[in-house]
Short mmCIF file of C-alpha atoms and ligand atoms in Angstrom, two decimals:
data_model
loop_
_atom_site.label_atom_id
_atom_site.label_comp_id
_atom_site.label_asym_id
_atom_site.label_seq_id
_atom_site.Cartn_x
_atom_site.Cartn_y
_atom_site.Cartn_z
CA MET T 1 16.84 143.19 209.94
CA ASN T 2 13.64 144.60 211.47
CA ASP T 3 13.00 144.53 215.24
CA SER T 4 10.48 141.69 215.28
CA ARG T 5 12.74 139.40 213.22
CA LEU T 6 15.60 140.22 215.54
CA ALA T 7 13.39 139.40 218.56
CA ALA T 8 12.37 136.05 217.06
CA GLY T 9 16.00 135.23 216.31
CA LEU T 10 17.03 136.17 219.83
CA ARG T 11 14.20 134.08 221.28
CA ALA T 12 15.34 131.00 219.37
CA ALA T 13 18.98 131.60 220.23
CA SER T 14 18.16 131.98 223.93
CA VAL T 15 16.44 128.59 224.27
CA PRO T 16 18.53 126.78 226.91
CA PRO T 17 20.42 123.60 226.02
CA PHE T 18 19.20 120.16 227.09
CA HIS T 19 22.14 119.43 229.44
CA ALA T 20 21.51 115.65 229.44
CA MET T 21 22.36 115.60 225.73
CA ALA T 22 25.55 117.60 226.34
CA MET T 23 26.56 115.20 229.15
CA SER T 24 25.86 112.24 226.84
CA ALA T 25 28.08 113.77 224.15
CA ARG T 26 30.91 114.21 226.69
CA ALA T 27 30.49 110.66 228.02
CA THR T 28 30.42 109.15 224.53
CA GLU T 29 33.49 111.12 223.54
CA ARG T 30 35.31 109.85 226.67
CA ALA T 31 34.35 106.24 225.94
CA HIS T 32 35.48 106.74 222.33
CA ARG T 33 38.93 107.64 223.68
CA GLY T 34 38.98 104.20 225.33
CA LEU T 35 38.41 105.47 228.90
CA PRO T 36 36.09 103.47 231.18
CA THR T 37 32.74 105.27 231.32
CA MET T 38 29.56 104.37 233.23
CA PHE T 39 26.52 105.69 231.42
CA LEU T 40 24.01 106.70 234.08
CA GLN T 41 22.96 109.86 232.27
CA VAL T 42 21.03 108.13 229.51
CA GLY T 43 17.31 108.66 229.16
CA GLN T 44 16.70 105.68 226.98
CA PRO T 45 16.58 101.87 227.10
CA SER T 46 19.82 100.11 226.18
CA SER T 47 17.73 97.49 224.34
CA GLY T 48 16.60 97.89 220.73
CA ALA T 49 13.13 97.64 219.20
CA PRO T 50 11.44 94.33 220.04
CA LEU T 51 12.05 91.41 217.72
CA GLY T 52 8.47 91.31 216.41
CA ALA T 53 8.74 94.97 215.36
CA ARG T 54 12.04 94.39 213.58
CA ARG T 55 10.65 91.32 211.82
CA ALA T 56 7.63 93.27 210.62
CA VAL T 57 9.91 95.92 209.16
CA MET T 58 12.16 93.32 207.52
CA ALA T 59 9.12 91.68 205.89
CA GLU T 60 7.93 95.07 204.65
CA LEU T 61 11.33 95.87 203.15
CA GLU T 62 11.54 92.41 201.53
CA ALA T 63 8.12 93.00 199.96
CA ASP T 64 9.69 95.97 198.20
CA ARG T 65 6.69 98.26 198.62
CA PRO T 66 7.28 101.99 198.24
CA LEU T 67 6.81 103.04 201.90
CA GLY T 68 5.62 106.50 200.87
CA TYR T 69 3.80 109.02 203.03
CA THR T 70 0.96 107.63 205.12
CA ASN T 71 -2.23 109.59 205.79
CA SER T 72 -1.34 112.57 207.90
CA PRO T 73 -2.93 111.15 211.11
CA GLY T 74 -1.12 107.84 210.55
CA LEU T 75 -1.92 104.32 209.41
CA PRO T 76 -5.56 103.53 210.25
CA ALA T 77 -4.50 100.07 211.50
CA LEU T 78 -2.14 101.71 213.99
CA ALA T 79 -4.83 104.10 215.29
CA ASP T 80 -7.15 101.08 215.71
CA ARG T 81 -4.42 99.20 217.57
CA ILE T 82 -3.76 102.14 219.90
CA ALA T 83 -7.51 102.40 220.63
CA ARG T 84 -7.52 98.66 221.42
CA HIS T 85 -4.57 99.20 223.76
CA TYR T 86 -6.62 101.78 225.74
CA ARG T 87 -9.53 99.33 225.91
CA GLU T 88 -7.42 96.38 227.04
CA SER T 89 -5.00 98.15 229.37
CA TYR T 90 -7.19 100.87 230.90
CA GLY T 91 -10.77 99.80 230.14
CA ALA T 92 -11.10 103.15 228.30
CA THR T 93 -13.03 103.78 225.10
CA VAL T 94 -11.03 105.93 222.70
CA ASP T 95 -12.27 106.81 219.22
CA PRO T 96 -9.49 105.93 216.72
CA ARG T 97 -10.34 109.19 214.91
CA SER T 98 -9.10 111.13 217.93
CA ILE T 99 -5.65 109.49 217.63
CA LEU T 100 -2.88 111.19 215.68
CA VAL T 101 0.38 109.31 215.13
CA VAL T 102 3.37 111.66 215.44
CA ALA T 103 7.15 111.70 215.10
CA GLY T 104 7.75 111.03 218.80
CA ALA T 105 6.22 112.71 221.83
CA SER T 106 8.46 115.67 221.04
CA ALA T 107 6.52 116.41 217.84
CA GLY T 108 3.33 115.93 219.86
CA PHE T 109 4.39 118.73 222.24
CA THR T 110 4.98 121.16 219.36
CA LEU T 111 1.60 120.30 217.83
CA ALA T 112 -0.21 120.54 221.16
CA PHE T 113 1.43 123.82 222.18
CA LEU T 114 0.88 125.45 218.78
CA SER T 115 -2.75 124.40 218.55
CA ALA T 116 -3.78 125.15 222.14
CA PHE T 117 -1.84 128.31 223.02
CA ASP T 118 -1.03 131.75 221.68
CA PRO T 119 2.24 133.61 222.19
CA GLY T 120 2.20 135.18 225.64
CA ASP T 121 -0.09 132.51 227.15
CA ARG T 122 0.96 131.16 230.55
CA VAL T 123 1.48 127.40 230.77
CA GLY T 124 2.34 125.63 234.01
CA VAL T 125 5.28 123.23 233.94
CA ILE T 126 6.20 121.10 236.92
CA GLU T 127 9.64 121.68 238.42
CA PRO T 128 11.54 119.39 238.55
CA GLY T 129 10.29 118.20 235.17
CA TYR T 130 11.32 117.31 231.64
CA PRO T 131 13.16 120.42 230.37
CA CYS T 132 11.95 120.32 226.78
CA TYR T 133 8.39 121.36 227.74
CA ARG T 134 9.76 124.60 229.12
CA ASN T 135 12.25 125.10 226.31
CA ALA T 136 9.76 124.29 223.51
CA LEU T 137 7.22 126.70 225.04
CA LEU T 138 9.91 129.41 225.18
CA ALA T 139 10.83 128.78 221.54
CA LEU T 140 7.18 129.35 220.61
CA GLY T 141 6.92 132.60 222.58
CA ILE T 142 4.65 130.98 225.21
CA THR T 143 5.46 131.65 228.86
CA PRO T 144 6.33 128.57 230.95
CA VAL T 145 5.25 129.08 234.56
CA PRO T 146 7.18 126.87 237.00
CA ILE T 147 5.11 124.90 239.51
CA PRO T 148 7.67 123.80 242.11
CA VAL T 149 6.97 120.39 243.66
CA GLY T 150 8.94 118.61 246.35
CA PRO T 151 8.88 115.85 248.95
CA ASP T 152 6.09 117.60 250.93
CA THR T 153 3.56 116.71 248.19
CA HIS T 154 5.39 113.49 247.17
CA TRP T 155 6.67 115.45 244.14
CA ALA T 156 3.10 115.79 242.79
CA PRO T 157 1.36 119.03 241.74
CA THR T 158 -1.68 120.01 243.80
CA SER T 159 -4.53 122.52 243.38
CA ALA T 160 -2.90 124.76 246.01
CA LEU T 161 0.34 124.84 244.03
CA LEU T 162 -1.57 125.66 240.84
CA ASP T 163 -3.41 128.48 242.63
CA ALA T 164 -0.10 129.85 243.84
CA ALA T 165 1.19 129.99 240.25
CA GLY T 166 -1.46 132.57 239.30
CA PRO T 167 -3.84 132.33 236.34
CA LEU T 168 -2.82 129.67 233.81
CA ASP T 169 -3.89 128.99 230.23
CA GLY T 170 -2.40 125.52 230.22
CA LEU T 171 -0.69 122.88 232.31
CA VAL T 172 1.71 120.12 231.31
CA ILE T 173 1.95 117.09 233.59
CA ALA T 174 3.88 113.84 233.27
CA SER T 175 3.13 110.62 235.12
CA PRO T 176 5.38 108.73 235.69
CA SER T 177 7.56 111.80 235.79
CA ASN T 178 11.04 112.44 234.52
CA PRO T 179 13.20 112.98 236.62
CA THR T 180 11.46 111.97 239.88
CA GLY T 181 9.62 108.84 238.71
CA THR T 182 6.51 110.08 240.53
CA VAL T 183 3.30 108.29 239.54
CA LEU T 184 0.15 110.37 240.01
CA ASP T 185 -2.57 108.21 241.54
CA ALA T 186 -6.19 108.25 240.38
CA SER T 187 -7.32 110.79 242.97
CA SER T 188 -4.46 113.21 242.14
CA LEU T 189 -5.34 112.96 238.45
CA ASP T 190 -9.03 113.52 239.20
CA ALA T 191 -8.18 116.61 241.24
CA LEU T 192 -5.93 118.05 238.50
CA VAL T 193 -8.49 117.35 235.78
CA ALA T 194 -11.26 118.97 237.86
CA TYR T 195 -9.04 122.00 238.53
CA CYS T 196 -8.21 122.43 234.84
CA ASP T 197 -11.81 121.96 233.69
CA THR T 198 -13.11 124.46 236.27
CA HIS T 199 -10.45 127.09 235.60
CA GLY T 200 -10.40 126.76 231.79
CA VAL T 201 -6.82 125.43 231.82
CA GLN T 202 -5.83 123.25 228.85
CA LEU T 203 -4.32 120.11 230.35
CA ILE T 204 -1.63 118.23 228.41
CA ALA T 205 -0.63 114.88 229.90
CA ASP T 206 2.65 113.23 228.90
CA GLU T 207 2.20 109.49 229.53
CA ILE T 208 5.44 108.42 227.82
CA TYR T 209 6.60 106.34 230.82
CA HIS T 210 3.38 104.34 231.09
CA GLY T 211 4.19 100.64 231.22
CA ILE T 212 7.33 101.29 233.30
CA THR T 213 6.08 101.23 236.90
CA TYR T 214 7.04 99.22 239.97
CA HIS T 215 4.01 99.39 242.27
CA GLY T 216 1.05 98.82 239.95
CA ALA T 217 0.09 100.44 236.64
CA ALA T 218 -0.11 104.22 236.28
CA PRO T 219 -3.66 105.48 235.73
CA SER T 220 -4.26 107.49 232.54
CA VAL T 221 -6.14 110.77 232.11
CA VAL T 222 -7.44 109.56 228.76
CA ASP T 223 -11.04 108.99 229.93
CA ARG T 224 -11.08 111.46 232.81
CA SER T 225 -11.91 114.53 230.72
CA ASP T 226 -13.06 115.27 227.19
CA ARG T 227 -10.78 118.33 227.04
CA VAL T 228 -7.39 116.81 227.83
CA VAL T 229 -4.57 116.14 225.32
CA VAL T 230 -2.75 112.86 225.99
CA ILE T 231 0.70 112.30 224.51
CA ASN T 232 2.47 108.96 224.46
CA SER T 233 5.38 107.44 222.58
CA PHE T 234 7.14 104.30 221.47
CA SER T 235 10.42 105.60 222.92
CA LYS T 236 10.38 104.22 226.46
CA TYR T 237 8.27 101.11 227.24
CA PHE T 238 8.48 100.03 223.58
CA SER T 239 12.24 100.64 223.53
CA MET T 240 12.20 102.48 220.18
CA THR T 241 13.71 105.94 220.80
CA GLY T 242 15.42 106.32 217.43
CA TRP T 243 12.36 105.29 215.46
CA ARG T 244 10.79 108.66 216.33
CA LEU T 245 7.24 107.49 216.84
CA GLY T 246 4.52 108.53 219.24
CA TRP T 247 0.84 109.38 219.37
CA MET T 248 -1.62 111.94 220.64
CA VAL T 249 -5.19 111.43 221.82
CA LEU T 250 -6.96 114.66 220.99
CA PRO T 251 -10.10 116.31 222.32
CA ASP T 252 -12.68 117.37 219.72
CA HIS T 253 -11.89 121.07 220.03
CA LEU T 254 -8.24 120.58 218.94
CA ARG T 255 -8.51 117.67 216.53
CA GLU T 256 -8.80 119.61 213.28
CA ALA T 257 -6.20 122.23 214.19
CA VAL T 258 -3.64 119.58 215.17
CA ASP T 259 -4.33 117.57 212.02
CA ARG T 260 -3.74 120.64 209.83
CA LEU T 261 -0.56 121.51 211.69
CA GLN T 262 0.71 117.95 211.26
CA GLN T 263 -0.02 118.10 207.50
CA ASN T 264 1.97 121.32 207.20
CA LEU T 265 4.80 120.74 209.67
CA TYR T 266 5.54 117.02 209.37
CA ILE T 267 3.21 115.56 206.66
CA CYS T 268 3.14 112.31 208.64
CA ALA T 269 5.17 110.23 211.08
CA PRO T 270 7.80 107.93 209.48
CA HIS T 271 5.98 105.14 207.65
CA VAL T 272 8.51 102.43 208.42
CA SER T 273 8.32 103.26 212.13
CA GLN T 274 4.53 103.02 212.07
CA ILE T 275 4.85 99.46 210.75
CA ALA T 276 7.26 98.68 213.57
CA GLY T 277 5.01 100.35 216.15
CA LEU T 278 1.98 98.35 215.07
CA ALA T 279 3.87 95.09 215.57
CA ALA T 280 5.43 96.26 218.85
CA PHE T 281 2.04 96.07 220.59
CA ASP T 282 2.29 92.28 220.26
CA CYS T 283 5.72 92.12 221.89
CA THR T 284 4.70 92.63 225.51
CA ASP T 285 6.54 89.52 226.80
CA GLU T 286 9.85 90.91 225.59
CA LEU T 287 9.02 94.47 226.69
CA ASP T 288 7.81 93.43 230.15
CA GLY T 289 11.14 91.60 230.48
CA HIS T 290 12.89 94.98 230.11
CA VAL T 291 10.70 96.43 232.87
CA ARG T 292 11.68 93.52 235.15
CA ARG T 293 15.33 94.34 234.39
CA TYR T 294 14.75 98.01 235.27
CA ALA T 295 13.20 96.89 238.57
CA VAL T 296 16.37 94.93 239.44
CA ASN T 297 18.56 97.87 238.33
CA ARG T 298 16.44 100.26 240.40
CA ASP T 299 17.03 98.31 243.61
CA LEU T 300 20.75 97.99 242.86
CA LEU T 301 21.05 101.71 242.20
CA ILE T 302 19.07 102.80 245.27
CA ASP T 303 21.13 100.47 247.51
CA GLY T 304 24.41 101.39 245.79
CA LEU T 305 23.73 105.13 246.13
CA ALA T 306 22.92 104.61 249.79
CA GLY T 307 26.33 102.93 250.12
CA ALA T 308 27.81 106.12 248.65
CA GLY T 309 25.91 108.25 251.19
CA ILE T 310 23.26 109.40 248.71
CA THR T 311 19.97 108.64 250.41
CA ASN T 312 17.78 111.71 249.96
CA ILE T 313 15.94 110.61 246.82
CA ALA T 314 12.51 110.98 245.22
CA ARG T 315 10.20 107.93 245.31
CA ALA T 316 11.02 106.54 241.86
CA ASP T 317 7.73 104.65 241.45
CA GLY T 318 8.02 104.60 237.67
CA ALA T 319 10.22 105.54 234.67
CA PHE T 320 13.91 104.65 235.09
CA TYR T 321 15.47 107.46 237.08
CA VAL T 322 16.55 108.28 240.61
CA TYR T 323 16.49 112.00 241.41
CA ALA T 324 18.79 112.63 244.33
CA ASP T 325 19.47 115.59 246.60
CA VAL T 326 23.28 115.76 246.83
CA SER T 327 23.50 119.08 248.69
CA HIS T 328 25.76 117.39 251.26
CA LEU T 329 28.33 117.16 248.43
CA THR T 330 27.87 120.43 246.52
CA ASP T 331 25.66 123.34 245.62
CA ASP T 332 26.79 123.15 241.98
CA THR T 333 25.81 119.83 240.40
CA MET T 334 26.87 121.01 236.93
CA ALA T 335 30.42 121.10 238.27
CA LEU T 336 29.91 117.90 240.30
CA CYS T 337 28.72 115.91 237.26
CA GLY T 338 31.68 117.25 235.27
CA ARG T 339 34.07 116.12 238.00
CA TRP T 340 32.46 112.68 238.36
CA LEU T 341 32.83 112.16 234.63
CA ASP T 342 36.43 113.39 234.43
CA GLU T 343 37.68 111.82 237.67
CA ILE T 344 35.86 108.46 237.90
CA GLY T 345 34.08 108.09 234.55
CA VAL T 346 30.55 108.23 236.02
CA ALA T 347 28.11 110.13 233.79
CA ALA T 348 24.97 111.52 235.48
CA THR T 349 22.70 114.44 234.62
CA PRO T 350 22.83 117.70 236.59
CA GLY T 351 19.50 118.72 238.10
CA LEU T 352 19.63 122.13 236.42
CA ASP T 353 18.06 120.51 233.37
CA PHE T 354 14.92 119.78 235.36
CA ASP T 355 14.72 122.61 237.86
CA LEU T 356 16.20 126.06 237.28
CA THR T 357 15.77 127.09 240.93
CA ARG T 358 16.80 124.07 243.03
CA GLY T 359 18.44 121.84 240.42
CA HIS T 360 21.97 122.87 241.40
CA ARG T 361 21.55 120.61 244.46
CA TYR T 362 20.19 117.57 242.57
CA VAL T 363 21.46 114.90 240.19
CA ARG T 364 19.48 112.46 238.04
CA PHE T 365 20.79 108.92 237.70
CA SER T 366 19.29 106.66 235.05
CA TYR T 367 19.01 102.90 235.58
CA ALA T 368 17.86 102.10 232.04
CA GLY T 369 21.35 101.02 231.06
CA ALA T 370 23.61 98.05 231.70
CA VAL T 371 23.63 96.50 235.17
CA ASP T 372 27.45 96.37 235.34
CA HIS T 373 27.59 100.14 234.73
CA ILE T 374 25.24 100.69 237.66
CA THR T 375 27.17 98.47 240.08
CA ARG T 376 30.55 99.84 239.07
CA ALA T 377 29.31 103.46 239.19
CA CYS T 378 28.06 102.95 242.75
CA GLU T 379 31.42 101.43 243.80
CA LEU T 380 33.25 104.40 242.29
CA LEU T 381 30.90 106.96 243.87
CA ALA T 382 31.40 105.32 247.27
CA THR T 383 35.17 105.87 247.06
CA TRP T 384 35.05 109.35 245.47
CA LYS T 385 36.13 112.25 247.66
CA PRO T 386 34.65 115.73 247.10
C1 LIG S 401 9.00 112.94 229.95
C2 LIG S 401 9.50 112.81 228.54
N1 LIG S 401 8.69 113.15 227.53
C3 LIG S 401 9.11 113.07 226.25
C4 LIG S 401 10.39 112.63 225.92
C5 LIG S 401 10.81 112.57 224.47
O1 LIG S 401 10.02 111.62 223.84
P1 LIG S 401 10.17 111.17 222.31
O2 LIG S 401 11.41 110.36 222.18
O3 LIG S 401 8.94 110.34 222.08
O4 LIG S 401 10.18 112.41 221.49
C6 LIG S 401 11.25 112.25 226.94
C7 LIG S 401 12.62 111.78 226.64
O5 LIG S 401 13.43 111.56 227.48
C8 LIG S 401 10.79 112.34 228.29
O6 LIG S 401 11.58 111.99 229.32
#
């Protein structure tokens, strides 16, 4: 094997695991053995796709049509519906031709990173943040540059923090964020967009948790710049993780490159899921009901954690997570989460997934799941002794 092939192989093999998935596998295995297990590590709704989406799919299957490939950018009706969503929900005009339907936000990241960056480019990723940005960049030979945020800036990136990171080719932001739930307000978004436009930084905004907020809607970057890439998905608000469906809103300079990459890498997003996604836009009553449930769960979890002495938490304005500093209990949350699972059956995600530097002091709890799991987990945590 020549040196460059060896290097590529080593690069792929050195991509870190997504610890939340490993914790989920351990929790599922424990529950499978019949042991009581509280699933607070999950990053997905416990509900399924909304009824209207399932009905649309059933009708399509009954009609016995072939469900072959769609156009590479996706069903035109779905692009039109997404553009209408931007008009109705944000007052933003989005050209349906700038929308590309993808196999989940995850596919959108690959397409965005491949089209916008070259190996060796430096791309800012917020820490704590969703680990797969960093890991996907690493897999592509692009250098993730951590931008550490904390309570002093309400867990939001600022121009000063970007300056401190040195010259960047790109920046990935998420609002609401996973794991902190931070929602970037309009002025923060304006400042980040202005920074990126002035410094020639390609901004990629992950808006997957839009629709799941507790103090007013999250503003979008979609109409704040004509250079930004927006990525969204049917996984969270729409409650359709396994359908693997998302979308990108692309600036003119990347549209053709991303379209070609999609043709070659994925052909198109799953046709059946696109039919479901189109119908899901008309299911807001059901979907808003889930958000109301998360709001109740959120309060229960925050109060319950306080009862267990865990009070140092991020603001959790959106998404469905509480990111908690548990340094009074440990400086090794990988071990702590393992012990919680083995000793009291509480599954949570160690912060190392989200922050390589400070994550060993933090844990992420999800409140997307069942309310009885949340209440019982808090009772168990309150009685647990380190
Ligand atoms: C911030 C963030 N972006 C993207 C994803 C993955 O999205 P998808 O299921 O659309 O690939 C997740 C999943 O947890 C996430 O938390």
